[in-house]
Amino acid sequence: MKNNLMMMSMFLITCSSSFAQKNELKELEKLVKRNNTTETSALLSTVEKMLPQATDDQKAAYYFFRTKNFINLANSGVDFNENRSKAIESINHLIKFENDTKSKKYTTEVTELKNTLLAELVDDAIDTNRNKDYKKSSRLFEQAYNLSNLDTVYLYHAANDAVNAKDYDFAESKFKDLIKLKYDGKSQTYVATSQATGKVESFGFDRKARDLAVKNGSHTQPETIFNKSAKTSIYNNLTHILLNKENYSEAENYALTAYDLDKDNVNNLLNVLFLYYNTNRLDRYEEYAKKGVERFPQNEVLLYNLAVINMKNNQNEQATDYLNKILLLNKNNFDALKALGNLELQKDADITNKINALPNTTTSSKKRNDLMQEKRLVYTTTLDYYKKAQAVNPKDESLNELITQIQDFLKNN
C-alpha cells in the first residue's frame, strides 16, 4: 500500500509538471506574438529548467520560441549581432533536434525563418560590401555561412572581404577552413529579382527555392551565375598573409600549391620567388626564376623583381639586362629607368676612391683628369636615365633632389 501511494505521488508530480509546461508554452506563444521580449526571456529561463521532464514536442516548442525571441531581440536593436548569432545557433539546433527525433512539428516554420534570415543576411552583406565596409560584410557573410553551411561560397566571401578589410587573422582562419572543407568554388548560384525591393537576391545553390519563388510571383528574372574554381585564389591569398607574417615555413606549402594549380598566374610565381629569396634558398629561387622568364618573357613586374633580387646580390650586370628588357617592352617604365640610373651612379664610389688615393703630385695630374672625365660620364649617363624617369613621374622628391645635385656637379666641374 505504501509503495502504491509513492507511485501515485510520483505520477501526480509528473502530471503536474507536464500540465505546467503546457500552460507555460502557451503563455510563451502569446508573449512571442506580442514581441514582449522581456517577459519571454524570463519565462524561457523558467521553462528551460523543466526540459529534462519535457516531451520531445515540448522541447521543440521551447527551442522554437527561444529562436523567435532571439530574432525579436535582434530586430528590436538589443545586442543586434549577438542575438542574431544566437538565433542562427538556435535555428540550427531546432532543425537538428527535429531531424534526430523524427519530428516535423516546427520544421516548416523554422525553415521559413531560416530562409528569411538568410536572405536578410546576404542582402545586408552585399550592400555593406558595396559600401566598402569590408570588415562588417565579412562578419555578415560568416553568419550567412553559419546559418546555411552547405552554401560554402558565403565563407569564401567572408574570407575575401576580411582581406579587403586587412583583417588578416580572421581571413587566415577562414581560408584554412575552406581548404579543410575542400572548397572549390566551381558552382552555380541561383538568383532572381525581388518584386518587393527590386533587388537581385541570391538563393545560393537552391534552384528549387528560386524557381518556387518565381512561380509564386514574389520574384522575377531568374538567372544562373556560373562561378569558376576559387582554389588558386584561396591558396594565393593565404600565402600572401603568411608571407607578410614572415611565417615562411607554413607559407611554402600553400605557395607551391597555388603555383601548381595555376602556373600562368604571375603572382603565384612571385610569391614562390619571394619565399625562396627571403629564406636564402637561392638555388630554388634561380630554378623558379628561369621557369618564370621562359613563361613570362614580357612581364615587366617579374623582370623588375628579378632585377631587384640581382641588385641585392650585387649582380649588377644581370640586373641591368633585366632592366633593359623592361625598357624594350616599355620605354617609359619609371622603376626601370630610375633603377638603371641608380646602378650607373654606383660606379661613382669606385672612381671617387681612386681619385682620393692619388698622391698630390704633378705626375698624378693626368690620371686625376682621366678619372674626373669618367666621373662626368657616369653623372651624365645617370642624369639621362633620371631625366627620363622624371618625365614619367615628376613628383618623386628623392629623384628630383638627385637630379639637382648631379646638375650642380656637372655645372661646376
Short mmCIF file of N, CA, C and O in Angstrom, two decimals, residues 117-238:
data_model
loop_
_atom_site.label_atom_id
_atom_site.label_comp_id
_atom_site.label_asym_id
_atom_site.label_seq_id
_atom_site.Cartn_x
_atom_site.Cartn_y
_atom_site.Cartn_z
N LEU A 117 15.81 34.91 -42.76
CA LEU A 117 17.01 35.45 -42.12
C LEU A 117 18.22 35.36 -43.05
O LEU A 117 19.03 36.29 -43.12
N LEU A 118 18.33 34.25 -43.79
CA LEU A 118 19.45 34.08 -44.72
C LEU A 118 19.41 35.15 -45.81
O LEU A 118 20.44 35.75 -46.15
N ALA A 119 18.21 35.40 -46.36
CA ALA A 119 18.07 36.42 -47.40
C ALA A 119 18.46 37.79 -46.86
O ALA A 119 19.14 38.58 -47.55
N GLU A 120 18.05 38.09 -45.61
CA GLU A 120 18.39 39.38 -44.99
C GLU A 120 19.90 39.51 -44.81
O GLU A 120 20.49 40.56 -45.09
N LEU A 121 20.52 38.43 -44.32
CA LEU A 121 21.96 38.45 -44.09
C LEU A 121 22.74 38.68 -45.38
O LEU A 121 23.66 39.50 -45.43
N VAL A 122 22.36 37.95 -46.42
CA VAL A 122 23.08 38.05 -47.69
C VAL A 122 22.88 39.43 -48.30
O VAL A 122 23.83 40.05 -48.81
N ASP A 123 21.64 39.94 -48.25
CA ASP A 123 21.37 41.29 -48.79
C ASP A 123 22.18 42.34 -48.03
O ASP A 123 22.78 43.25 -48.64
N ASP A 124 22.21 42.23 -46.69
CA ASP A 124 22.97 43.18 -45.87
C ASP A 124 24.47 43.09 -46.19
O ASP A 124 25.17 44.10 -46.27
N ALA A 125 24.94 41.86 -46.35
CA ALA A 125 26.36 41.65 -46.65
C ALA A 125 26.74 42.27 -47.98
O ALA A 125 27.78 42.93 -48.12
N ILE A 126 25.88 42.08 -48.99
CA ILE A 126 26.15 42.63 -50.32
C ILE A 126 26.14 44.16 -50.29
O ILE A 126 27.02 44.81 -50.84
N ASP A 127 25.14 44.72 -49.60
CA ASP A 127 25.05 46.19 -49.50
C ASP A 127 26.26 46.75 -48.75
O ASP A 127 26.83 47.78 -49.14
N THR A 128 26.65 46.09 -47.67
CA THR A 128 27.79 46.55 -46.87
C THR A 128 29.08 46.44 -47.67
O THR A 128 29.95 47.31 -47.59
N ASN A 129 29.18 45.39 -48.45
CA ASN A 129 30.35 45.22 -49.32
C ASN A 129 30.42 46.35 -50.35
O ASN A 129 31.48 46.92 -50.60
N ARG A 130 29.27 46.69 -50.93
CA ARG A 130 29.24 47.78 -51.93
C ARG A 130 29.64 49.11 -51.31
O ARG A 130 30.22 49.97 -51.98
N ASN A 131 29.33 49.27 -50.01
CA ASN A 131 29.72 50.50 -49.30
C ASN A 131 31.15 50.44 -48.76
O ASN A 131 31.59 51.33 -48.05
N LYS A 132 31.84 49.32 -49.10
CA LYS A 132 33.26 49.13 -48.75
C LYS A 132 33.52 49.04 -47.25
O LYS A 132 34.62 49.31 -46.78
N ASP A 133 32.48 48.65 -46.50
CA ASP A 133 32.67 48.35 -45.08
C ASP A 133 32.97 46.86 -44.99
O ASP A 133 32.15 46.04 -44.56
N TYR A 134 34.19 46.49 -45.40
CA TYR A 134 34.51 45.09 -45.63
C TYR A 134 34.55 44.26 -44.35
O TYR A 134 34.22 43.08 -44.37
N LYS A 135 34.96 44.84 -43.25
CA LYS A 135 35.01 44.08 -42.01
C LYS A 135 33.62 43.64 -41.59
O LYS A 135 33.39 42.49 -41.20
N LYS A 136 32.66 44.56 -41.72
CA LYS A 136 31.29 44.23 -41.36
C LYS A 136 30.71 43.19 -42.32
O LYS A 136 30.07 42.23 -41.89
N SER A 137 30.96 43.37 -43.63
CA SER A 137 30.41 42.43 -44.60
C SER A 137 31.02 41.04 -44.43
O SER A 137 30.34 40.02 -44.63
N SER A 138 32.28 40.98 -44.01
CA SER A 138 32.91 39.67 -43.79
C SER A 138 32.20 38.92 -42.66
O SER A 138 31.99 37.71 -42.74
N ARG A 139 31.79 39.64 -41.61
CA ARG A 139 31.10 39.00 -40.49
C ARG A 139 29.67 38.60 -40.89
O ARG A 139 29.15 37.57 -40.42
N LEU A 140 29.04 39.41 -41.74
CA LEU A 140 27.69 39.07 -42.20
C LEU A 140 27.71 37.81 -43.07
O LEU A 140 26.86 36.94 -42.94
N PHE A 141 28.72 37.72 -43.96
CA PHE A 141 28.84 36.52 -44.78
C PHE A 141 29.15 35.30 -43.90
O PHE A 141 28.68 34.19 -44.18
N GLU A 142 29.93 35.51 -42.84
CA GLU A 142 30.22 34.40 -41.93
C GLU A 142 28.93 33.92 -41.26
O GLU A 142 28.69 32.71 -41.13
N GLN A 143 28.08 34.86 -40.84
CA GLN A 143 26.81 34.48 -40.23
C GLN A 143 25.92 33.74 -41.23
O GLN A 143 25.25 32.77 -40.87
N ALA A 144 25.94 34.19 -42.48
CA ALA A 144 25.16 33.51 -43.52
C ALA A 144 25.65 32.07 -43.69
O ALA A 144 24.84 31.14 -43.83
N TYR A 145 26.96 31.89 -43.64
CA TYR A 145 27.51 30.54 -43.75
C TYR A 145 27.13 29.69 -42.54
O TYR A 145 26.76 28.52 -42.66
N ASN A 146 27.20 30.28 -41.34
CA ASN A 146 26.83 29.55 -40.14
C ASN A 146 25.37 29.10 -40.18
O ASN A 146 25.01 28.05 -39.63
N LEU A 147 24.53 29.90 -40.83
CA LEU A 147 23.11 29.56 -40.94
C LEU A 147 22.87 28.52 -42.04
O LEU A 147 22.00 27.67 -41.92
N SER A 148 23.66 28.58 -43.09
CA SER A 148 23.49 27.67 -44.22
C SER A 148 24.85 27.16 -44.66
O SER A 148 25.43 27.64 -45.64
N ASN A 149 25.39 26.19 -43.91
CA ASN A 149 26.78 25.80 -44.14
C ASN A 149 26.98 24.93 -45.38
O ASN A 149 28.11 24.57 -45.70
N LEU A 150 25.89 24.62 -46.09
CA LEU A 150 26.06 23.98 -47.40
C LEU A 150 26.47 25.01 -48.45
O LEU A 150 27.06 24.66 -49.47
N ASP A 151 26.11 26.26 -48.19
CA ASP A 151 26.48 27.36 -49.10
C ASP A 151 27.86 27.88 -48.72
O ASP A 151 28.01 28.98 -48.16
N THR A 152 28.89 27.11 -49.04
CA THR A 152 30.26 27.43 -48.64
C THR A 152 30.76 28.72 -49.28
O THR A 152 31.73 29.32 -48.80
N VAL A 153 30.09 29.15 -50.34
CA VAL A 153 30.50 30.38 -51.01
C VAL A 153 30.44 31.57 -50.06
O VAL A 153 31.23 32.53 -50.19
N TYR A 154 29.54 31.52 -49.07
CA TYR A 154 29.46 32.63 -48.11
C TYR A 154 30.73 32.70 -47.25
O TYR A 154 31.20 33.79 -46.90
N LEU A 155 31.29 31.55 -46.92
CA LEU A 155 32.54 31.51 -46.18
C LEU A 155 33.68 32.08 -47.02
O LEU A 155 34.56 32.79 -46.51
N TYR A 156 33.63 31.80 -48.31
CA TYR A 156 34.63 32.33 -49.25
C TYR A 156 34.54 33.85 -49.32
O TYR A 156 35.57 34.55 -49.27
N HIS A 157 33.32 34.37 -49.40
CA HIS A 157 33.13 35.83 -49.42
C HIS A 157 33.60 36.45 -48.10
O HIS A 157 34.17 37.54 -48.09
N ALA A 158 33.34 35.76 -46.99
CA ALA A 158 33.77 36.26 -45.68
C ALA A 158 35.29 36.40 -45.64
O ALA A 158 35.82 37.40 -45.14
N ALA A 159 35.99 35.41 -46.16
CA ALA A 159 37.46 35.43 -46.16
C ALA A 159 37.98 36.55 -47.05
O ALA A 159 38.88 37.31 -46.66
N ASN A 160 37.42 36.68 -48.25
CA ASN A 160 37.88 37.71 -49.19
C ASN A 160 37.63 39.12 -48.67
O ASN A 160 38.48 40.00 -48.80
N ASP A 161 36.46 39.33 -48.07
CA ASP A 161 36.16 40.67 -47.54
C ASP A 161 37.07 40.99 -46.35
O ASP A 161 37.42 42.15 -46.13
N ALA A 162 37.44 39.97 -45.59
CA ALA A 162 38.38 40.19 -44.48
C ALA A 162 39.74 40.64 -45.01
O ALA A 162 40.40 41.49 -44.40
N VAL A 163 40.16 40.09 -46.14
CA VAL A 163 41.41 40.53 -46.77
C VAL A 163 41.30 41.99 -47.17
O VAL A 163 42.21 42.80 -46.92
N ASN A 164 40.17 42.36 -47.78
CA ASN A 164 39.96 43.76 -48.18
C ASN A 164 39.95 44.70 -46.98
O ASN A 164 40.34 45.87 -47.09
N ALA A 165 39.52 44.17 -45.83
CA ALA A 165 39.49 44.98 -44.60
C ALA A 165 40.82 44.95 -43.86
O ALA A 165 40.98 45.56 -42.81
N LYS A 166 41.80 44.20 -44.42
CA LYS A 166 43.11 44.00 -43.79
C LYS A 166 42.97 43.34 -42.42
O LYS A 166 43.79 43.52 -41.52
N ASP A 167 41.91 42.55 -42.29
CA ASP A 167 41.66 41.78 -41.07
C ASP A 167 42.25 40.39 -41.30
O ASP A 167 41.54 39.39 -41.47
N TYR A 168 43.58 40.32 -41.29
CA TYR A 168 44.27 39.15 -41.81
C TYR A 168 44.14 37.90 -40.94
O TYR A 168 44.10 36.78 -41.47
N ASP A 169 44.07 38.06 -39.63
CA ASP A 169 43.92 36.88 -38.77
C ASP A 169 42.59 36.17 -39.04
O ASP A 169 42.52 34.94 -39.13
N PHE A 170 41.53 36.96 -39.17
CA PHE A 170 40.20 36.41 -39.47
C PHE A 170 40.22 35.74 -40.85
O PHE A 170 39.73 34.63 -41.02
N ALA A 171 40.81 36.45 -41.83
CA ALA A 171 40.89 35.90 -43.19
C ALA A 171 41.66 34.59 -43.22
O ALA A 171 41.25 33.63 -43.87
N GLU A 172 42.77 34.55 -42.50
CA GLU A 172 43.60 33.33 -42.47
C GLU A 172 42.79 32.14 -41.97
O GLU A 172 42.83 31.05 -42.56
N SER A 173 42.05 32.34 -40.88
CA SER A 173 41.28 31.22 -40.31
C SER A 173 40.21 30.75 -41.29
O SER A 173 39.95 29.54 -41.40
N LYS A 174 39.58 31.68 -42.01
CA LYS A 174 38.51 31.30 -42.95
C LYS A 174 39.07 30.60 -44.18
O LYS A 174 38.47 29.64 -44.69
N PHE A 175 40.22 31.06 -44.69
CA PHE A 175 40.83 30.38 -45.84
C PHE A 175 41.24 28.96 -45.45
O PHE A 175 41.08 28.03 -46.25
N LYS A 176 41.75 28.79 -44.25
CA LYS A 176 42.13 27.45 -43.79
C LYS A 176 40.90 26.55 -43.63
O LYS A 176 40.95 25.36 -43.94
N ASP A 177 39.79 27.14 -43.18
CA ASP A 177 38.53 26.38 -43.10
C ASP A 177 38.10 25.92 -44.49
O ASP A 177 37.65 24.78 -44.67
N LEU A 178 38.23 26.81 -45.47
CA LEU A 178 37.84 26.47 -46.84
C LEU A 178 38.68 25.32 -47.39
O LEU A 178 38.18 24.44 -48.09
N ILE A 179 39.97 25.33 -47.07
CA ILE A 179 40.86 24.26 -47.53
C ILE A 179 40.48 22.94 -46.86
O ILE A 179 40.44 21.88 -47.53
N LYS A 180 40.17 22.98 -45.57
CA LYS A 180 39.74 21.76 -44.86
C LYS A 180 38.46 21.21 -45.47
O LYS A 180 38.26 19.98 -45.55
N LEU A 181 37.58 22.10 -45.90
CA LEU A 181 36.31 21.69 -46.50
C LEU A 181 36.46 21.28 -47.96
O LEU A 181 35.49 20.87 -48.59
N LYS A 182 37.69 21.44 -48.48
CA LYS A 182 37.98 21.13 -49.90
C LYS A 182 37.08 21.94 -50.83
O LYS A 182 36.60 21.44 -51.84
N TYR A 183 36.89 23.20 -50.44
CA TYR A 183 36.05 24.09 -51.25
C TYR A 183 36.72 24.38 -52.58
O TYR A 183 37.89 24.70 -52.65
N ASP A 184 35.94 24.25 -53.63
CA ASP A 184 36.45 24.50 -54.98
C ASP A 184 35.93 25.81 -55.54
O ASP A 184 36.64 26.56 -56.21
N GLY A 185 34.64 26.09 -55.29
CA GLY A 185 34.05 27.34 -55.77
C GLY A 185 33.48 27.26 -57.16
O GLY A 185 32.79 28.18 -57.62
N LYS A 186 33.76 26.16 -57.85
CA LYS A 186 33.20 26.00 -59.20
C LYS A 186 31.77 25.51 -59.04
O LYS A 186 31.52 24.36 -58.69
N SER A 187 30.83 26.41 -59.26
CA SER A 187 29.44 26.07 -58.94
C SER A 187 28.48 26.99 -59.69
O SER A 187 28.89 27.84 -60.48
N GLN A 188 27.22 26.78 -59.38
CA GLN A 188 26.17 27.62 -59.96
C GLN A 188 25.38 28.25 -58.82
O GLN A 188 24.96 27.56 -57.90
N THR A 189 25.21 29.56 -58.88
CA THR A 189 24.42 30.28 -57.89
C THR A 189 23.14 30.76 -58.55
O THR A 189 23.16 31.31 -59.65
N TYR A 190 22.01 30.54 -57.86
CA TYR A 190 20.71 30.87 -58.44
C TYR A 190 20.18 32.17 -57.83
O TYR A 190 20.11 32.31 -56.60
N VAL A 191 19.84 33.11 -58.67
CA VAL A 191 19.37 34.42 -58.22
C VAL A 191 18.08 34.79 -58.95
O VAL A 191 17.76 34.22 -60.00
N ALA A 192 17.38 35.75 -58.37
CA ALA A 192 16.17 36.30 -59.01
C ALA A 192 15.91 37.67 -58.40
O ALA A 192 16.42 37.99 -57.32
N THR A 193 15.12 38.47 -59.09
CA THR A 193 14.83 39.85 -58.64
C THR A 193 13.57 39.87 -57.79
O THR A 193 12.52 39.37 -58.20
N SER A 194 13.69 40.44 -56.60
CA SER A 194 12.55 40.53 -55.68
C SER A 194 11.54 41.56 -56.19
O SER A 194 11.91 42.69 -56.52
N GLN A 195 10.27 41.17 -56.23
CA GLN A 195 9.21 42.11 -56.63
C GLN A 195 9.04 43.21 -55.59
O GLN A 195 8.71 44.35 -55.92
N ALA A 196 9.30 42.88 -54.32
CA ALA A 196 9.09 43.84 -53.23
C ALA A 196 10.15 44.94 -53.21
O ALA A 196 9.84 46.11 -53.01
N THR A 197 11.41 44.55 -53.40
CA THR A 197 12.51 45.52 -53.26
C THR A 197 13.14 45.93 -54.59
O THR A 197 13.83 46.94 -54.66
N GLY A 198 12.93 45.12 -55.62
CA GLY A 198 13.57 45.41 -56.91
C GLY A 198 15.02 45.01 -56.96
O GLY A 198 15.72 45.25 -57.94
N LYS A 199 15.51 44.35 -55.88
CA LYS A 199 16.91 43.95 -55.82
C LYS A 199 17.07 42.50 -56.23
O LYS A 199 16.17 41.68 -56.04
N VAL A 200 18.25 42.20 -56.76
CA VAL A 200 18.57 40.81 -57.09
C VAL A 200 18.94 40.08 -55.81
O VAL A 200 19.81 40.53 -55.06
N GLU A 201 18.27 38.97 -55.54
CA GLU A 201 18.51 38.21 -54.32
C GLU A 201 19.06 36.82 -54.67
O GLU A 201 18.65 36.21 -55.65
N SER A 202 19.98 36.36 -53.87
CA SER A 202 20.60 35.06 -54.10
C SER A 202 19.87 33.98 -53.31
O SER A 202 19.52 34.16 -52.15
N PHE A 203 19.66 32.82 -53.97
CA PHE A 203 19.11 31.65 -53.31
C PHE A 203 20.21 30.60 -53.11
O PHE A 203 19.92 29.43 -52.87
N GLY A 204 21.46 31.05 -53.25
CA GLY A 204 22.58 30.14 -53.10
C GLY A 204 22.54 29.04 -54.15
O GLY A 204 22.34 29.31 -55.34
N PHE A 205 22.67 27.81 -53.68
CA PHE A 205 22.67 26.67 -54.61
C PHE A 205 21.29 26.03 -54.73
O PHE A 205 21.14 24.99 -55.37
N ASP A 206 20.28 26.64 -54.10
CA ASP A 206 18.95 26.04 -54.05
C ASP A 206 18.10 26.50 -55.23
O ASP A 206 17.36 27.49 -55.15
N ARG A 207 18.20 25.75 -56.31
CA ARG A 207 17.44 26.11 -57.52
C ARG A 207 15.94 25.96 -57.28
O ARG A 207 15.14 26.77 -57.78
N LYS A 208 15.54 24.92 -56.54
CA LYS A 208 14.12 24.68 -56.30
C LYS A 208 13.48 25.86 -55.58
O LYS A 208 12.36 26.28 -55.91
N ALA A 209 14.19 26.39 -54.56
CA ALA A 209 13.66 27.54 -53.81
C ALA A 209 13.52 28.76 -54.71
O ALA A 209 12.52 29.49 -54.62
N ARG A 210 14.52 28.97 -55.58
CA ARG A 210 14.45 30.11 -56.51
C ARG A 210 13.28 29.95 -57.49
O ARG A 210 12.49 30.89 -57.70
N ASP A 211 13.16 28.77 -58.05
CA ASP A 211 12.08 28.51 -59.02
C ASP A 211 10.71 28.62 -58.37
O ASP A 211 9.76 29.11 -58.99
N LEU A 212 10.62 28.18 -57.11
CA LEU A 212 9.34 28.28 -56.39
C LEU A 212 8.98 29.74 -56.13
O LEU A 212 7.80 30.14 -56.27
N ALA A 213 9.99 30.55 -55.78
CA ALA A 213 9.74 31.98 -55.55
C ALA A 213 9.27 32.66 -56.82
O ALA A 213 8.38 33.52 -56.79
N VAL A 214 9.83 32.28 -57.96
CA VAL A 214 9.41 32.85 -59.25
C VAL A 214 7.99 32.39 -59.58
O VAL A 214 7.15 33.18 -60.03
N LYS A 215 7.71 31.11 -59.33
CA LYS A 215 6.37 30.56 -59.60
C LYS A 215 5.31 31.23 -58.74
O LYS A 215 4.19 31.51 -59.20
N ASN A 216 5.67 31.52 -57.47
CA ASN A 216 4.72 32.18 -56.55
C ASN A 216 4.54 33.66 -56.85
O ASN A 216 3.63 34.31 -56.31
N GLY A 217 5.42 34.22 -57.68
CA GLY A 217 5.29 35.62 -58.07
C GLY A 217 6.03 36.60 -57.21
O GLY A 217 5.97 37.81 -57.44
N SER A 218 6.74 36.12 -56.16
CA SER A 218 7.48 37.04 -55.30
C SER A 218 8.78 37.51 -55.97
O SER A 218 9.34 38.53 -55.58
N HIS A 219 9.23 36.75 -56.98
CA HIS A 219 10.47 37.09 -57.68
C HIS A 219 10.30 36.93 -59.18
O HIS A 219 9.44 36.16 -59.64
N THR A 220 11.13 37.66 -59.93
CA THR A 220 11.12 37.58 -61.39
C THR A 220 12.56 37.50 -61.90
O THR A 220 13.51 37.56 -61.11
N GLN A 221 12.71 37.38 -63.20
CA GLN A 221 14.02 37.40 -63.86
C GLN A 221 15.02 36.43 -63.24
O GLN A 221 16.08 36.83 -62.75
N PRO A 222 14.69 35.14 -63.25
CA PRO A 222 15.65 34.16 -62.70
C PRO A 222 16.91 34.08 -63.55
O PRO A 222 16.85 34.12 -64.78
N GLU A 223 18.04 34.01 -62.88
CA GLU A 223 19.32 33.89 -63.58
C GLU A 223 20.21 32.88 -62.86
O GLU A 223 20.04 32.63 -61.68
N THR A 224 21.14 32.33 -63.62
CA THR A 224 22.11 31.40 -63.06
C THR A 224 23.50 31.98 -63.24
O THR A 224 23.90 32.33 -64.36
N ILE A 225 24.23 32.12 -62.14
CA ILE A 225 25.59 32.66 -62.18
C ILE A 225 26.57 31.49 -62.07
O ILE A 225 26.51 30.70 -61.13
N PHE A 226 27.47 31.39 -63.04
CA PHE A 226 28.45 30.30 -63.06
C PHE A 226 29.75 30.79 -62.41
O PHE A 226 30.34 31.78 -62.85
N ASN A 227 30.16 30.11 -61.36
CA ASN A 227 31.34 30.50 -60.60
C ASN A 227 32.52 29.60 -60.94
O ASN A 227 32.42 28.37 -60.88
N LYS A 228 33.66 30.21 -61.29
CA LYS A 228 34.87 29.45 -61.61
C LYS A 228 35.52 28.93 -60.33
O LYS A 228 35.19 29.36 -59.24
N SER A 229 36.44 28.02 -60.51
CA SER A 229 37.16 27.46 -59.35
C SER A 229 37.91 28.57 -58.61
O SER A 229 38.54 29.43 -59.22
N ALA A 230 37.79 28.53 -57.29
CA ALA A 230 38.43 29.56 -56.45
C ALA A 230 39.65 29.02 -55.72
O ALA A 230 40.22 29.72 -54.89
N LYS A 231 40.05 27.79 -56.03
CA LYS A 231 41.15 27.16 -55.29
C LYS A 231 42.43 27.99 -55.34
O LYS A 231 43.08 28.23 -54.32
N THR A 232 42.81 28.43 -56.54
CA THR A 232 44.06 29.18 -56.68
C THR A 232 44.01 30.46 -55.86
O THR A 232 44.98 30.81 -55.18
N SER A 233 42.88 31.14 -55.90
CA SER A 233 42.71 32.39 -55.15
C SER A 233 42.86 32.15 -53.65
O SER A 233 43.50 32.95 -52.94
N ILE A 234 42.31 31.06 -53.15
CA ILE A 234 42.39 30.74 -51.72
C ILE A 234 43.83 30.52 -51.30
O ILE A 234 44.32 31.11 -50.32
N TYR A 235 44.54 29.68 -52.05
CA TYR A 235 45.94 29.39 -51.71
C TYR A 235 46.82 30.62 -51.88
O TYR A 235 47.75 30.85 -51.11
N ASN A 236 46.53 31.42 -52.90
CA ASN A 236 47.32 32.63 -53.15
C ASN A 236 47.15 33.64 -52.02
O ASN A 236 48.13 34.19 -51.50
N ASN A 237 45.90 33.87 -51.62
CA ASN A 237 45.64 34.82 -50.53
C ASN A 237 46.25 34.35 -49.21
O ASN A 237 46.82 35.15 -48.46
N LEU A 238 46.12 33.07 -48.94
CA LEU A 238 46.68 32.53 -47.70
C LEU A 238 48.21 32.65 -47.71
O LEU A 238 48.82 32.98 -46.69
#
